[in-house]
């Protein structure tokens, strides 16, 4: 019979790699909690209108990447391509935005029908934070500190932070006109995507990867020279805070985002470890979104990080190579020792020692080979004699030295000390 395959661009996370994901997710939780961010979970399906009104009708995401369908009652629904809009929708719906301040975080699958390649999937995991109710730039800096702390925690040093500001609506409007006028003179020389964007969304042209368009952009008016007043002061203050806190960044006045809701500072962490899909985490301020979705105006900012890309960088980064191995493997020999062995394995776990027990029996030699292959540091051997006399036999799989018989009441203390000793 023909085998059924997974949907293109949607991947299984197999047991061999789920440990790394778990470790990364645990660090994400620890870092966001240490800043007082609280988890929000929103549905995978939302009304299509939500994304049209927030991300923007003329963006790549809404124009061509959404999984949209009519349900049986005729409502147009969409698998969420991102979660910022849903956080705002939930905030308005449950009345926790107006005159309030909330630090939120989320982790979950998003869906975009992009062309799959390394680092770019149709179902991917995003972790994000959204700070609702603060106008910045203190919270803008805090958001970047959250990211920086997480990269440090994961041992990643190859991420580069670029920042820019889109200014207030007035200066953005003037810049838009100036850019349109300049690029309009070269309309025929632009790539087809940029030609299309010229009239409707010219700032997105700054993001074009087409070589001929990039060349034209070299002489284009500079966005930052149009920024003035409070936006300019806030952007300077943001840079000062980042510098004082030792956060390295580059100002890139061509950095624009693929979603329409951004208003002020925007930023992106990239890496050259991932080939073409270099953006690991990106975000910015979106002060207009709450009112755009029907709420009272609330200032807001946040970011989202692609977890597949983060895990990939974590795995390829030499500093972060961590251990996937258990500490201890328990070999069980003989018919009467299983219950005793299970009890002692539980004692080890109670003491925080990662322990795998050999289930399903097998010859001693075979069990020891499995123990060795697991990468465990120690093997605990339990046979009928051990179980009848209340002791276990402990042996190192990595260091020379004989085996030691340990009374079961001392087992956890002995193993902890031995692991510490061997890891020195
Ligand atoms: P975004 O730039 O569209 O922003 O996505 C954020 C991150 O999600 C990207 O930098 C990338 O790491 C990851 N990502 C996006 N698409 C894919 C894909 N097809 N496959 C794998 N990873 C992907 C947002 O989504 C905004 N909601 C960020 C934000 C939050 N702004 C304010 N708050």
PDB file of N, CA, C and O and ligand atoms in Angstrom, residues 61 82-84 106 112 114 119-121 124 126 129-130 257 259 261-262 279-284 286 302-306 309, ligand 1:
ATOM      1  N   UNK A  61       2.821  37.841   3.340  1.00  0.00           N
ATOM      2  CA  UNK A  61       2.126  36.870   4.193  1.00  0.00           C
ATOM      3  C   UNK A  61       0.655  36.793   3.823  1.00  0.00           C
ATOM      4  O   UNK A  61       0.108  35.717   3.558  1.00  0.00           O
ATOM      5  N   UNK A  82       1.377  34.214  12.512  1.00  0.00           N
ATOM      6  CA  UNK A  82       2.159  34.850  13.572  1.00  0.00           C
ATOM      7  C   UNK A  82       1.218  35.076  14.749  1.00  0.00           C
ATOM      8  O   UNK A  82       0.007  34.813  14.629  1.00  0.00           O
ATOM      9  N   UNK A  83       1.738  35.547  15.891  1.00  0.00           N
ATOM     10  CA  UNK A  83       0.879  35.590  17.078  1.00  0.00           C
ATOM     11  C   UNK A  83       0.656  36.982  17.668  1.00  0.00           C
ATOM     12  O   UNK A  83      -0.129  37.131  18.604  1.00  0.00           O
ATOM     13  N   UNK A  84       1.338  37.994  17.129  1.00  0.00           N
ATOM     14  CA  UNK A  84       1.176  39.342  17.696  1.00  0.00           C
ATOM     15  C   UNK A  84      -0.286  39.801  17.578  1.00  0.00           C
ATOM     16  O   UNK A  84      -0.880  40.299  18.545  1.00  0.00           O
ATOM     17  N   UNK A 106       4.767  33.843  24.435  1.00  0.00           N
ATOM     18  CA  UNK A 106       4.082  32.674  23.865  1.00  0.00           C
ATOM     19  C   UNK A 106       5.095  31.797  23.136  1.00  0.00           C
ATOM     20  O   UNK A 106       6.195  32.240  22.779  1.00  0.00           O
ATOM     21  N   UNK A 112       2.915  29.319   7.465  1.00  0.00           N
ATOM     22  CA  UNK A 112       3.045  30.209   6.296  1.00  0.00           C
ATOM     23  C   UNK A 112       3.367  29.328   5.094  1.00  0.00           C
ATOM     24  O   UNK A 112       4.308  28.527   5.151  1.00  0.00           O
ATOM     25  N   UNK A 114       5.203  29.247   2.561  1.00  0.00           N
ATOM     26  CA  UNK A 114       6.371  29.748   1.844  1.00  0.00           C
ATOM     27  C   UNK A 114       7.020  28.587   1.111  1.00  0.00           C
ATOM     28  O   UNK A 114       6.671  27.433   1.337  1.00  0.00           O
ATOM     29  N   UNK A 119      15.713  26.022   7.116  1.00  0.00           N
ATOM     30  CA  UNK A 119      15.388  27.173   7.966  1.00  0.00           C
ATOM     31  C   UNK A 119      14.070  27.839   7.628  1.00  0.00           C
ATOM     32  O   UNK A 119      13.651  28.775   8.297  1.00  0.00           O
ATOM     33  N   UNK A 120      13.417  27.387   6.530  1.00  0.00           N
ATOM     34  CA  UNK A 120      12.121  27.989   6.177  1.00  0.00           C
ATOM     35  C   UNK A 120      11.102  26.879   5.985  1.00  0.00           C
ATOM     36  O   UNK A 120      11.261  26.025   5.112  1.00  0.00           O
ATOM     37  N   UNK A 121      10.081  26.886   6.818  1.00  0.00           N
ATOM     38  CA  UNK A 121       9.111  25.797   6.834  1.00  0.00           C
ATOM     39  C   UNK A 121       7.697  26.349   6.721  1.00  0.00           C
ATOM     40  O   UNK A 121       7.471  27.545   6.887  1.00  0.00           O
ATOM     41  N   UNK A 124       6.119  26.184  11.501  1.00  0.00           N
ATOM     42  CA  UNK A 124       7.328  26.429  12.281  1.00  0.00           C
ATOM     43  C   UNK A 124       6.916  26.943  13.649  1.00  0.00           C
ATOM     44  O   UNK A 124       5.778  27.350  13.851  1.00  0.00           O
ATOM     45  N   UNK A 126       7.285  29.485  16.796  1.00  0.00           N
ATOM     46  CA  UNK A 126       7.784  30.805  17.199  1.00  0.00           C
ATOM     47  C   UNK A 126       7.670  30.951  18.706  1.00  0.00           C
ATOM     48  O   UNK A 126       6.666  30.550  19.301  1.00  0.00           O
ATOM     49  N   UNK A 129       7.665  37.607  22.605  1.00  0.00           N
ATOM     50  CA  UNK A 129       7.214  38.384  23.761  1.00  0.00           C
ATOM     51  C   UNK A 129       6.518  39.642  23.256  1.00  0.00           C
ATOM     52  O   UNK A 129       6.864  40.162  22.189  1.00  0.00           O
ATOM     53  N   UNK A 130       5.522  40.088  23.977  1.00  0.00           N
ATOM     54  CA  UNK A 130       4.809  41.315  23.620  1.00  0.00           C
ATOM     55  C   UNK A 130       4.639  42.123  24.902  1.00  0.00           C
ATOM     56  O   UNK A 130       4.123  41.616  25.898  1.00  0.00           O
ATOM     57  N   UNK A 257      10.354  45.940   7.943  1.00  0.00           N
ATOM     58  CA  UNK A 257       9.798  44.646   8.307  1.00  0.00           C
ATOM     59  C   UNK A 257       8.721  44.241   7.307  1.00  0.00           C
ATOM     60  O   UNK A 257       8.113  45.080   6.666  1.00  0.00           O
ATOM     61  N   UNK A 259       5.828  43.092   7.862  1.00  0.00           N
ATOM     62  CA  UNK A 259       4.453  43.201   8.362  1.00  0.00           C
ATOM     63  C   UNK A 259       4.174  44.692   8.524  1.00  0.00           C
ATOM     64  O   UNK A 259       5.058  45.453   8.921  1.00  0.00           O
ATOM     65  N   UNK A 261       2.338  46.494  10.583  1.00  0.00           N
ATOM     66  CA  UNK A 261       1.891  47.183  11.791  1.00  0.00           C
ATOM     67  C   UNK A 261       2.976  47.955  12.545  1.00  0.00           C
ATOM     68  O   UNK A 261       2.696  48.602  13.538  1.00  0.00           O
ATOM     69  N   UNK A 262       4.223  47.910  12.075  1.00  0.00           N
ATOM     70  CA  UNK A 262       5.286  48.569  12.836  1.00  0.00           C
ATOM     71  C   UNK A 262       5.222  50.083  12.724  1.00  0.00           C
ATOM     72  O   UNK A 262       4.887  50.632  11.681  1.00  0.00           O
ATOM     73  N   UNK A 279      17.494  35.432   9.437  1.00  0.00           N
ATOM     74  CA  UNK A 279      16.831  36.113  10.565  1.00  0.00           C
ATOM     75  C   UNK A 279      16.399  35.096  11.609  1.00  0.00           C
ATOM     76  O   UNK A 279      15.642  34.177  11.333  1.00  0.00           O
ATOM     77  N   UNK A 280      16.908  35.266  12.818  1.00  0.00           N
ATOM     78  CA  UNK A 280      16.556  34.345  13.898  1.00  0.00           C
ATOM     79  C   UNK A 280      15.441  34.935  14.752  1.00  0.00           C
ATOM     80  O   UNK A 280      14.560  34.229  15.237  1.00  0.00           O
ATOM     81  N   UNK A 281      15.478  36.244  14.929  1.00  0.00           N
ATOM     82  CA  UNK A 281      14.514  36.875  15.830  1.00  0.00           C
ATOM     83  C   UNK A 281      14.301  38.306  15.351  1.00  0.00           C
ATOM     84  O   UNK A 281      15.266  38.976  14.975  1.00  0.00           O
ATOM     85  N   UNK A 282      13.062  38.770  15.346  1.00  0.00           N
ATOM     86  CA  UNK A 282      12.810  40.107  14.814  1.00  0.00           C
ATOM     87  C   UNK A 282      11.562  40.694  15.452  1.00  0.00           C
ATOM     88  O   UNK A 282      10.663  39.972  15.884  1.00  0.00           O
ATOM     89  N   UNK A 283      11.524  42.014  15.482  1.00  0.00           N
ATOM     90  CA  UNK A 283      10.337  42.655  16.059  1.00  0.00           C
ATOM     91  C   UNK A 283      10.428  44.156  16.015  1.00  0.00           C
ATOM     92  O   UNK A 283      11.179  44.726  15.215  1.00  0.00           O
ATOM     93  N   UNK A 284       9.693  44.798  16.912  1.00  0.00           N
ATOM     94  CA  UNK A 284       9.686  46.251  16.949  1.00  0.00           C
ATOM     95  C   UNK A 284       8.431  46.773  17.621  1.00  0.00           C
ATOM     96  O   UNK A 284       7.645  46.016  18.200  1.00  0.00           O
ATOM     97  N   UNK A 286       4.756  48.645  17.733  1.00  0.00           N
ATOM     98  CA  UNK A 286       3.547  48.672  16.883  1.00  0.00           C
ATOM     99  C   UNK A 286       2.429  49.428  17.616  1.00  0.00           C
ATOM    100  O   UNK A 286       1.413  48.878  17.982  1.00  0.00           O
ATOM    101  N   UNK A 302       7.364  44.269  20.698  1.00  0.00           N
ATOM    102  CA  UNK A 302       7.673  42.861  20.981  1.00  0.00           C
ATOM    103  C   UNK A 302       8.572  42.279  19.916  1.00  0.00           C
ATOM    104  O   UNK A 302       9.053  42.982  19.025  1.00  0.00           O
ATOM    105  N   UNK A 303       8.820  40.983  20.059  1.00  0.00           N
ATOM    106  CA  UNK A 303       9.578  40.288  19.014  1.00  0.00           C
ATOM    107  C   UNK A 303       9.105  38.849  18.904  1.00  0.00           C
ATOM    108  O   UNK A 303       8.391  38.348  19.787  1.00  0.00           O
ATOM    109  N   UNK A 304       9.483  38.187  17.822  1.00  0.00           N
ATOM    110  CA  UNK A 304       9.257  36.743  17.714  1.00  0.00           C
ATOM    111  C   UNK A 304      10.528  36.107  17.159  1.00  0.00           C
ATOM    112  O   UNK A 304      11.237  36.696  16.337  1.00  0.00           O
ATOM    113  N   UNK A 305      10.764  34.893  17.645  1.00  0.00           N
ATOM    114  CA  UNK A 305      12.005  34.188  17.304  1.00  0.00           C
ATOM    115  C   UNK A 305      11.635  32.845  16.682  1.00  0.00           C
ATOM    116  O   UNK A 305      10.769  32.133  17.210  1.00  0.00           O
ATOM    117  N   UNK A 306      12.250  32.487  15.574  1.00  0.00           N
ATOM    118  CA  UNK A 306      11.991  31.197  14.937  1.00  0.00           C
ATOM    119  C   UNK A 306      12.751  30.110  15.689  1.00  0.00           C
ATOM    120  O   UNK A 306      13.985  30.100  15.689  1.00  0.00           O
ATOM    121  N   UNK A 309      15.182  27.808  13.786  1.00  0.00           N
ATOM    122  CA  UNK A 309      16.448  28.495  13.471  1.00  0.00           C
ATOM    123  C   UNK A 309      17.303  28.632  14.728  1.00  0.00           C
ATOM    124  O   UNK A 309      18.519  28.457  14.690  1.00  0.00           O
TER     125      UNK A 309
HETATM  126  P1  LIG B   1       8.538  37.769  11.477  1.00  0.00           P
HETATM  127  O1  LIG B   1       9.776  38.535  11.111  1.00  0.00           O
HETATM  128  O2  LIG B   1       7.555  37.523  10.418  1.00  0.00           O
HETATM  129  O3  LIG B   1       7.875  38.582  12.669  1.00  0.00           O
HETATM  130  O4  LIG B   1       8.942  36.386  12.123  1.00  0.00           O
HETATM  131  C1  LIG B   1       9.802  36.316  13.240  1.00  0.00           C
HETATM  132  C2  LIG B   1      10.774  35.156  13.102  1.00  0.00           C
HETATM  133  O5  LIG B   1      10.050  33.935  12.855  1.00  0.00           O
HETATM  134  C3  LIG B   1      11.732  35.256  11.928  1.00  0.00           C
HETATM  135  O6  LIG B   1      12.843  36.079  12.243  1.00  0.00           O
HETATM  136  C4  LIG B   1      12.143  33.803  11.744  1.00  0.00           C
HETATM  137  O7  LIG B   1      13.158  33.450  12.675  1.00  0.00           O
HETATM  138  C5  LIG B   1      10.860  33.049  12.101  1.00  0.00           C
HETATM  139  N1  LIG B   1      10.167  32.641  10.865  1.00  0.00           N
HETATM  140  C6  LIG B   1       9.341  33.365  10.098  1.00  0.00           C
HETATM  141  N2  LIG B   1       8.885  32.645   9.051  1.00  0.00           N
HETATM  142  C7  LIG B   1       9.445  31.426   9.163  1.00  0.00           C
HETATM  143  C8  LIG B   1       9.362  30.204   8.397  1.00  0.00           C
HETATM  144  N3  LIG B   1       8.607  30.118   7.305  1.00  0.00           N
HETATM  145  N4  LIG B   1      10.080  29.141   8.812  1.00  0.00           N
HETATM  146  C9  LIG B   1      10.854  29.211   9.924  1.00  0.00           C
HETATM  147  N5  LIG B   1      10.949  30.330  10.697  1.00  0.00           N
HETATM  148  C10 LIG B   1      10.262  31.417  10.326  1.00  0.00           C
HETATM  149  C11 LIG B   1       6.712  38.216  13.291  1.00  0.00           C
HETATM  150  O8  LIG B   1       6.169  37.155  13.152  1.00  0.00           O
HETATM  151  C12 LIG B   1       6.211  39.258  14.266  1.00  0.00           C
HETATM  152  N6  LIG B   1       4.969  38.760  14.881  1.00  0.00           N
HETATM  153  C13 LIG B   1       7.275  39.564  15.308  1.00  0.00           C
HETATM  154  C14 LIG B   1       6.819  40.546  16.360  1.00  0.00           C
HETATM  155  C15 LIG B   1       6.337  40.243  17.585  1.00  0.00           C
HETATM  156  N7  LIG B   1       6.808  41.855  16.234  1.00  0.00           N
HETATM  157  C16 LIG B   1       6.311  42.382  17.357  1.00  0.00           C
HETATM  158  N8  LIG B   1       6.014  41.424  18.164  1.00  0.00           N
END
